[in-house]
Amino acid sequence: MDGKIANRSEEITEEQWLEVNEFNRFIVNDFLDNQTHLSNRSVNAYRSALRIFFVWCKDNLQDKKCIDIKKKEFLRYINWLVKRGISESGIKFKKSAVSSLNKFIENFYEDEYPMFRNFVTSEIQIPKTGNVFQKEPLTPEEVQYLCDELAKREEWQKIAYIKFTYSTGCRRAESRQLLKEVVDYEPKRKMIEIVDENGIKQTVESVSYKTHDIRCKGRSTQGKIRKLQFGEDVMQALKKWLEIRGEDDCPYMFVVKQKNGDTRQVGENIFNDWCIGEFSEIVGRRLTPHGFRRSRATNLVLYDHRSLETAQKLLGHESSETTQMYVIREDSEDADEAFV
């Protein structure tokens, strides 16, 4: 089993999922269908965690039904996650996902399985793995170095992803929604007044683009609809990628080629693979997709000397206090100052 998904993305393919026994697949789907209080993003996170668990069960527990799994067997799963190098928070979520499913079975299937008890108990502790990673932002020079190295490898889609994600400060679920039609959009040009690092006011031209509507994180279960703003360098990177990609029927910007030759929209975990794998290797420390968001906020304030409010508008935070948490210091709806 370790060779199948231990060193790969945590995204289980449909082919892998269909190999799991029908009973477990039905219970998981029924559980997810009844999580009406959760956002779509949270439901997807639970789906991913539960699929990982039951694919593991298929390969390590002879595909046992979930109602027959024992506590000691689940402990083996926790130990397997630890050996994979999963962070403590990641293991805690995967544990809670299985526990939530068990509670669902206890409540909704009490008549069918009166003897079933939740095998995820408080006695099962998460080991202190030490895999709590520092949130050190990339400097502007490191972002450029990363793109330069990928250019040498002709990794044009990855460059387009980095530039778009960093420029907009968006999350991975938002990056994957980008449509390739944006390369036909017209730029927004505006003369604005900024204050440079010496405190001198200057009038400069801001050139930026806005995306189509993208569903972003928000308080409601459906999230918040926003148009993300990005710069001219991003537009050139997107056009370069589409030029190399060629013609296909998929409307999304970031895609993967399937075995049958079709092109489909990427899953969020592809971005994890890129960051934790190749990108981390290039810059010499661990990167995550969310790190680009944190880096953008920090660099706008510390290196570009823009206001916290500009970073707040760019990231779509309702409060500047939230943005302040993103900015790691060494001691309008638009964010035009970010694109000069």
GROMACS .gro file of C-alpha atoms in nm:
model
  340
    1MET     CA    1   0.000   0.000   0.000
    2ASP     CA    2   0.277   0.245   0.089
    3GLY     CA    3   0.389   0.260  -0.272
    4LYS     CA    4   0.042   0.343  -0.399
    5ILE     CA    5  -0.045   0.663  -0.222
    6ALA     CA    6   0.217   0.724   0.046
    7ASN     CA    7   0.438   0.932  -0.178
    8ARG     CA    8   0.168   1.079  -0.396
    9SER     CA    9  -0.097   1.344  -0.371
   10GLU     CA   10  -0.361   1.278  -0.108
   11GLU     CA   11  -0.621   1.297  -0.381
   12ILE     CA   12  -0.769   0.951  -0.437
   13THR     CA   13  -0.866   0.886  -0.798
   14GLU     CA   14  -1.210   0.762  -0.896
   15GLU     CA   15  -1.050   0.438  -1.011
   16GLN     CA   16  -0.900   0.381  -0.664
   17TRP     CA   17  -1.228   0.472  -0.497
   18LEU     CA   18  -1.431   0.231  -0.705
   19GLU     CA   19  -1.207  -0.053  -0.584
   20VAL     CA   20  -1.336   0.005  -0.229
   21ASN     CA   21  -1.627  -0.219  -0.127
   22GLU     CA   22  -1.975  -0.093  -0.208
   23PHE     CA   23  -2.087  -0.078   0.156
   24ASN     CA   24  -1.814   0.167   0.260
   25ARG     CA   25  -1.867   0.380  -0.050
   26PHE     CA   26  -2.241   0.400   0.022
   27ILE     CA   27  -2.191   0.499   0.388
   28VAL     CA   28  -1.941   0.771   0.297
   29ASN     CA   29  -2.169   0.915   0.030
   30ASP     CA   30  -2.470   0.907   0.263
   31PHE     CA   31  -2.267   1.080   0.535
   32LEU     CA   32  -2.152   1.354   0.297
   33ASP     CA   33  -2.503   1.407   0.159
   34ASN     CA   34  -2.627   1.481   0.512
   35GLN     CA   35  -2.362   1.741   0.601
   36THR     CA   36  -2.585   2.033   0.505
   37HIS     CA   37  -2.430   2.257   0.771
   38LEU     CA   38  -2.085   2.241   0.610
   39SER     CA   39  -1.947   2.450   0.326
   40ASN     CA   40  -1.867   2.282  -0.005
   41ARG     CA   41  -1.499   2.318   0.074
   42SER     CA   42  -1.540   2.141   0.410
   43VAL     CA   43  -1.741   1.861   0.251
   44ASN     CA   44  -1.465   1.812  -0.005
   45ALA     CA   45  -1.207   1.796   0.273
   46TYR     CA   46  -1.409   1.526   0.452
   47ARG     CA   47  -1.452   1.337   0.125
   48SER     CA   48  -1.076   1.340   0.064
   49ALA     CA   49  -0.994   1.225   0.420
   50LEU     CA   50  -1.249   0.943   0.418
   51ARG     CA   51  -1.143   0.816   0.079
   52ILE     CA   52  -0.781   0.799   0.195
   53PHE     CA   53  -0.890   0.596   0.499
   54PHE     CA   54  -1.102   0.346   0.309
   55VAL     CA   55  -0.846   0.293   0.035
   56TRP     CA   56  -0.602   0.216   0.318
   57CYS     CA   57  -0.858  -0.026   0.464
   58LYS     CA   58  -0.894  -0.199   0.129
   59ASP     CA   59  -0.521  -0.260   0.106
   60ASN     CA   60  -0.447  -0.328   0.473
   61LEU     CA   61  -0.767  -0.465   0.633
   62GLN     CA   62  -0.895  -0.685   0.350
   63ASP     CA   63  -1.150  -0.416   0.258
   64LYS     CA   64  -1.341  -0.451   0.584
   65LYS     CA   65  -1.679  -0.287   0.625
   66CYS     CA   66  -1.651   0.021   0.845
   67ILE     CA   67  -1.891  -0.128   1.101
   68ASP     CA   68  -1.645  -0.416   1.161
   69ILE     CA   69  -1.327  -0.213   1.211
   70LYS     CA   70  -1.163  -0.230   1.554
   71LYS     CA   71  -0.988   0.040   1.754
   72LYS     CA   72  -0.649  -0.130   1.727
   73GLU     CA   73  -0.685  -0.140   1.349
   74PHE     CA   74  -0.757   0.230   1.336
   75LEU     CA   75  -0.448   0.289   1.548
   76ARG     CA   76  -0.247   0.114   1.275
   77TYR     CA   77  -0.387   0.371   1.030
   78ILE     CA   78  -0.278   0.659   1.255
   79ASN     CA   79   0.071   0.511   1.274
   80TRP     CA   80   0.077   0.481   0.895
   81LEU     CA   81  -0.006   0.851   0.862
   82VAL     CA   82   0.274   0.937   1.104
   83LYS     CA   83   0.524   0.737   0.899
   84ARG     CA   84   0.415   0.927   0.587
   85GLY     CA   85   0.528   1.252   0.749
   86ILE     CA   86   0.179   1.405   0.769
   87SER     CA   87   0.163   1.709   0.998
   88GLU     CA   88  -0.002   1.678   1.337
   89SER     CA   89  -0.292   1.899   1.227
   90GLY     CA   90  -0.339   1.687   0.913
   91ILE     CA   91  -0.354   1.366   1.118
   92LYS     CA   92  -0.598   1.524   1.364
   93PHE     CA   93  -0.835   1.618   1.081
   94LYS     CA   94  -0.820   1.271   0.926
   95LYS     CA   95  -0.892   1.120   1.266
   96SER     CA   96  -1.187   1.355   1.327
   97ALA     CA   97  -1.330   1.279   0.981
   98VAL     CA   98  -1.351   0.907   1.057
   99SER     CA   99  -1.490   0.979   1.403
  100SER     CA  100  -1.762   1.200   1.252
  101LEU     CA  101  -1.856   0.923   1.011
  102ASN     CA  102  -1.881   0.677   1.301
  103LYS     CA  103  -2.107   0.912   1.497
  104PHE     CA  104  -2.325   0.944   1.187
  105ILE     CA  105  -2.360   0.565   1.172
  106GLU     CA  106  -2.448   0.552   1.543
  107ASN     CA  107  -2.720   0.816   1.499
  108PHE     CA  108  -2.862   0.734   1.156
  109TYR     CA  109  -2.820   0.354   1.150
  110GLU     CA  110  -2.894   0.270   1.513
  111ASP     CA  111  -3.169   0.024   1.416
  112GLU     CA  112  -2.963  -0.154   1.150
  113TYR     CA  113  -2.641  -0.179   1.354
  114PRO     CA  114  -2.732  -0.150   1.724
  115MET     CA  115  -2.400  -0.301   1.838
  116PHE     CA  116  -2.179  -0.059   1.646
  117ARG     CA  117  -1.966   0.177   1.853
  118ASN     CA  118  -1.733   0.454   1.743
  119PHE     CA  119  -1.387   0.294   1.727
  120VAL     CA  120  -1.218   0.637   1.726
  121THR     CA  121  -1.184   0.710   2.096
  122SER     CA  122  -1.007   0.971   2.304
  123GLU     CA  123  -0.756   0.703   2.404
  124ILE     CA  124  -0.612   0.718   2.052
  125GLN     CA  125  -0.368   1.004   2.084
  126ILE     CA  126  -0.195   1.180   1.796
  127PRO     CA  127   0.182   1.131   1.836
  128LYS     CA  128   0.397   1.441   1.851
  129THR     CA  129   0.549   1.410   1.507
  130GLY     CA  130   0.736   1.738   1.513
  131ASN     CA  131   0.598   1.805   1.166
  132VAL     CA  132   0.479   2.155   1.248
  133PHE     CA  133   0.618   2.365   0.969
  134GLN     CA  134   0.739   2.723   0.994
  135LYS     CA  135   0.538   2.975   0.797
  136GLU     CA  136   0.831   3.165   0.654
  137PRO     CA  137   0.719   3.376   0.355
  138LEU     CA  138   0.907   3.387   0.027
  139THR     CA  139   1.085   3.711  -0.055
  140PRO     CA  140   1.021   3.873  -0.396
  141GLU     CA  141   1.369   3.754  -0.500
  142GLU     CA  142   1.284   3.396  -0.404
  143VAL     CA  143   0.959   3.405  -0.600
  144GLN     CA  144   1.150   3.528  -0.906
  145TYR     CA  145   1.423   3.268  -0.857
  146LEU     CA  146   1.162   2.993  -0.839
  147CYS     CA  147   1.005   3.107  -1.166
  148ASP     CA  148   1.345   3.141  -1.334
  149GLU     CA  149   1.441   2.786  -1.241
  150LEU     CA  150   1.108   2.650  -1.366
  151ALA     CA  151   1.156   2.842  -1.691
  152LYS     CA  152   1.484   2.655  -1.745
  153ARG     CA  153   1.280   2.334  -1.713
  154GLU     CA  154   1.008   2.476  -1.942
  155GLU     CA  155   0.743   2.423  -1.673
  156TRP     CA  156   0.513   2.692  -1.811
  157GLN     CA  157   0.192   2.582  -1.638
  158LYS     CA  158   0.364   2.584  -1.299
  159ILE     CA  159   0.504   2.931  -1.364
  160ALA     CA  160   0.158   3.055  -1.460
  161TYR     CA  161   0.017   2.904  -1.140
  162ILE     CA  162   0.282   3.065  -0.920
  163LYS     CA  163   0.247   3.409  -1.077
  164PHE     CA  164  -0.135   3.404  -1.066
  165THR     CA  165  -0.155   3.267  -0.712
  166TYR     CA  166   0.111   3.502  -0.578
  167SER     CA  167  -0.020   3.812  -0.759
  168THR     CA  168  -0.382   3.761  -0.651
  169GLY     CA  169  -0.298   3.619  -0.308
  170CYS     CA  170  -0.566   3.356  -0.366
  171ARG     CA  171  -0.614   3.010  -0.220
  172ARG     CA  172  -0.565   2.684  -0.408
  173ALA     CA  173  -0.942   2.624  -0.442
  174GLU     CA  174  -0.966   2.964  -0.608
  175SER     CA  175  -0.668   2.913  -0.840
  176ARG     CA  176  -0.820   2.602  -0.991
  177GLN     CA  177  -1.136   2.791  -1.090
  178LEU     CA  178  -0.951   3.025  -1.326
  179LEU     CA  179  -1.082   3.005  -1.683
  180LYS     CA  180  -0.854   3.040  -1.983
  181GLU     CA  181  -1.087   3.307  -2.124
  182VAL     CA  182  -0.917   3.564  -1.897
  183VAL     CA  183  -0.635   3.604  -2.150
  184ASP     CA  184  -0.886   3.791  -2.369
  185TYR     CA  185  -0.982   4.041  -2.100
  186GLU     CA  186  -0.887   4.408  -2.131
  187PRO     CA  187  -0.660   4.570  -1.873
  188LYS     CA  188  -0.766   4.828  -1.622
  189ARG     CA  189  -0.540   5.135  -1.629
  190LYS     CA  190  -0.549   5.395  -1.355
  191MET     CA  191  -0.322   5.675  -1.237
  192ILE     CA  192  -0.275   5.653  -0.863
  193GLU     CA  193  -0.069   5.823  -0.596
  194ILE     CA  194   0.171   5.616  -0.387
  195VAL     CA  195   0.433   5.691  -0.125
  196ASP     CA  196   0.775   5.535  -0.189
  197GLU     CA  197   1.016   5.396   0.072
  198ASN     CA  198   1.161   5.746   0.123
  199GLY     CA  199   0.822   5.893   0.201
  200ILE     CA  200   0.799   6.076  -0.132
  201LYS     CA  201   0.463   6.085  -0.309
  202GLN     CA  202   0.454   5.976  -0.672
  203THR     CA  203   0.183   5.950  -0.935
  204VAL     CA  204   0.218   5.626  -1.129
  205GLU     CA  205   0.009   5.412  -1.361
  206SER     CA  206  -0.150   5.096  -1.223
  207VAL     CA  207  -0.215   4.824  -1.483
  208SER     CA  208  -0.415   4.523  -1.373
  209TYR     CA  209  -0.676   4.270  -1.483
  210LYS     CA  210  -0.977   4.120  -1.310
  211THR     CA  211  -1.097   3.764  -1.345
  212HIS     CA  212  -1.446   3.635  -1.397
  213ASP     CA  213  -1.648   3.558  -1.081
  214ILE     CA  214  -1.465   3.314  -0.855
  215ARG     CA  215  -1.615   3.148  -0.550
  216CYS     CA  216  -1.389   3.224  -0.256
  217LYS     CA  217  -1.385   3.137   0.110
  218GLY     CA  218  -1.657   3.311   0.312
  219ARG     CA  219  -1.874   3.278   0.618
  220SER     CA  220  -2.170   3.129   0.432
  221THR     CA  221  -2.170   2.768   0.315
  222GLN     CA  222  -2.156   2.890  -0.044
  223GLY     CA  223  -1.859   3.119   0.015
  224LYS     CA  224  -1.809   3.467  -0.126
  225ILE     CA  225  -1.805   3.560  -0.496
  226ARG     CA  226  -1.511   3.783  -0.596
  227LYS     CA  227  -1.322   3.895  -0.905
  228LEU     CA  228  -0.951   3.844  -0.838
  229GLN     CA  229  -0.706   4.111  -0.947
  230PHE     CA  230  -0.368   4.038  -1.109
  231GLY     CA  231  -0.087   4.213  -1.292
  232GLU     CA  232   0.059   4.230  -1.642
  233ASP     CA  233   0.337   3.978  -1.567
  234VAL     CA  234   0.070   3.723  -1.479
  235MET     CA  235  -0.116   3.786  -1.804
  236GLN     CA  236   0.201   3.716  -2.002
  237ALA     CA  237   0.264   3.394  -1.808
  238LEU     CA  238  -0.094   3.274  -1.867
  239LYS     CA  239  -0.067   3.344  -2.240
  240LYS     CA  240   0.265   3.161  -2.259
  241TRP     CA  241   0.117   2.855  -2.091
  242LEU     CA  242  -0.185   2.846  -2.324
  243GLU     CA  243   0.043   2.884  -2.625
  244ILE     CA  244   0.239   2.575  -2.516
  245ARG     CA  245  -0.073   2.385  -2.411
  246GLY     CA  246  -0.243   2.415  -2.747
  247GLU     CA  247  -0.607   2.355  -2.829
  248ASP     CA  248  -0.841   2.141  -2.617
  249ASP     CA  249  -1.200   2.152  -2.496
  250CYS     CA  250  -1.134   2.213  -2.126
  251PRO     CA  251  -1.228   2.571  -2.028
  252TYR     CA  252  -1.002   2.585  -1.719
  253MET     CA  253  -0.656   2.736  -1.708
  254PHE     CA  254  -0.485   2.475  -1.491
  255VAL     CA  255  -0.531   2.120  -1.617
  256VAL     CA  256  -0.398   1.764  -1.623
  257LYS     CA  257  -0.387   1.520  -1.911
  258GLN     CA  258  -0.570   1.193  -1.851
  259LYS     CA  259  -0.462   0.853  -1.978
  260ASN     CA  260  -0.728   0.859  -2.247
  261GLY     CA  261  -0.588   1.186  -2.380
  262ASP     CA  262  -0.864   1.409  -2.241
  263THR     CA  263  -0.779   1.729  -2.054
  264ARG     CA  264  -0.951   1.803  -1.724
  265GLN     CA  265  -0.943   2.067  -1.451
  266VAL     CA  266  -0.680   2.001  -1.184
  267GLY     CA  267  -0.770   1.896  -0.832
  268GLU     CA  268  -0.654   2.114  -0.545
  269ASN     CA  269  -0.399   1.858  -0.430
  270ILE     CA  270  -0.202   1.888  -0.752
  271PHE     CA  271  -0.091   2.229  -0.623
  272ASN     CA  272   0.018   2.061  -0.298
  273ASP     CA  273   0.231   1.818  -0.497
  274TRP     CA  274   0.399   2.098  -0.690
  275CYS     CA  275   0.472   2.303  -0.378
  276ILE     CA  276   0.583   2.032  -0.138
  277GLY     CA  277   0.779   1.857  -0.412
  278GLU     CA  278   0.955   2.051  -0.687
  279PHE     CA  279   0.903   2.405  -0.554
  280SER     CA  280   1.036   2.318  -0.206
  281GLU     CA  281   1.336   2.149  -0.361
  282ILE     CA  282   1.421   2.460  -0.565
  283VAL     CA  283   1.398   2.717  -0.284
  284GLY     CA  284   1.545   2.488  -0.018
  285ARG     CA  285   1.259   2.485   0.234
  286ARG     CA  286   0.906   2.353   0.260
  287LEU     CA  287   0.643   2.544   0.061
  288THR     CA  288   0.264   2.512   0.055
  289PRO     CA  289   0.005   2.673  -0.176
  290HIS     CA  290  -0.110   2.897   0.111
  291GLY     CA  291   0.247   3.019   0.150
  292PHE     CA  292   0.212   3.228  -0.166
  293ARG     CA  293  -0.083   3.410  -0.009
  294ARG     CA  294   0.112   3.483   0.306
  295SER     CA  295   0.417   3.588   0.104
  296ARG     CA  296   0.214   3.831  -0.108
  297ALA     CA  297   0.068   4.004   0.197
  298THR     CA  298   0.406   4.028   0.369
  299ASN     CA  299   0.590   4.155   0.062
  300LEU     CA  300   0.328   4.418  -0.023
  301VAL     CA  301   0.370   4.575   0.320
  302LEU     CA  302   0.739   4.518   0.395
  303TYR     CA  303   0.905   4.537   0.053
  304ASP     CA  304   0.663   4.743  -0.159
  305HIS     CA  305   0.568   4.974   0.131
  306ARG     CA  306   0.196   4.950   0.055
  307SER     CA  307  -0.065   4.994   0.323
  308LEU     CA  308  -0.217   4.710   0.520
  309GLU     CA  309  -0.552   4.813   0.372
  310THR     CA  310  -0.416   4.747   0.019
  311ALA     CA  311  -0.317   4.394   0.122
  312GLN     CA  312  -0.656   4.352   0.289
  313LYS     CA  313  -0.842   4.443  -0.032
  314LEU     CA  314  -0.624   4.214  -0.241
  315LEU     CA  315  -0.672   3.913  -0.014
  316GLY     CA  316  -1.044   3.980   0.036
  317HIS     CA  317  -1.032   3.993   0.415
  318GLU     CA  318  -1.326   4.157   0.589
  319SER     CA  319  -1.097   4.289   0.862
  320SER     CA  320  -0.745   4.430   0.846
  321GLU     CA  321  -0.679   4.242   1.171
  322THR     CA  322  -0.698   3.918   0.974
  323THR     CA  323  -0.455   4.056   0.717
  324GLN     CA  324  -0.219   4.161   0.994
  325MET     CA  325  -0.191   3.795   1.095
  326TYR     CA  326  -0.062   3.717   0.744
  327VAL     CA  327   0.206   3.985   0.747
  328ILE     CA  328   0.519   3.846   0.908
  329ARG     CA  329   0.731   4.135   1.027
  330GLU     CA  330   1.095   4.125   1.115
  331ASP     CA  331   1.069   4.319   1.440
  332SER     CA  332  -1.230   5.055  -0.252
  333GLU     CA  333  -1.277   4.689  -0.348
  334ASP     CA  334  -0.968   4.726  -0.566
  335ALA     CA  335  -0.603   4.698  -0.469
  336ASP     CA  336  -0.458   4.910  -0.747
  337GLU     CA  337  -0.150   5.005  -0.547
  338ALA     CA  338  -0.042   4.641  -0.567
  339PHE     CA  339   0.009   4.661  -0.945
  340VAL     CA  340   0.256   4.942  -1.016
   0.00000   0.00000   0.00000
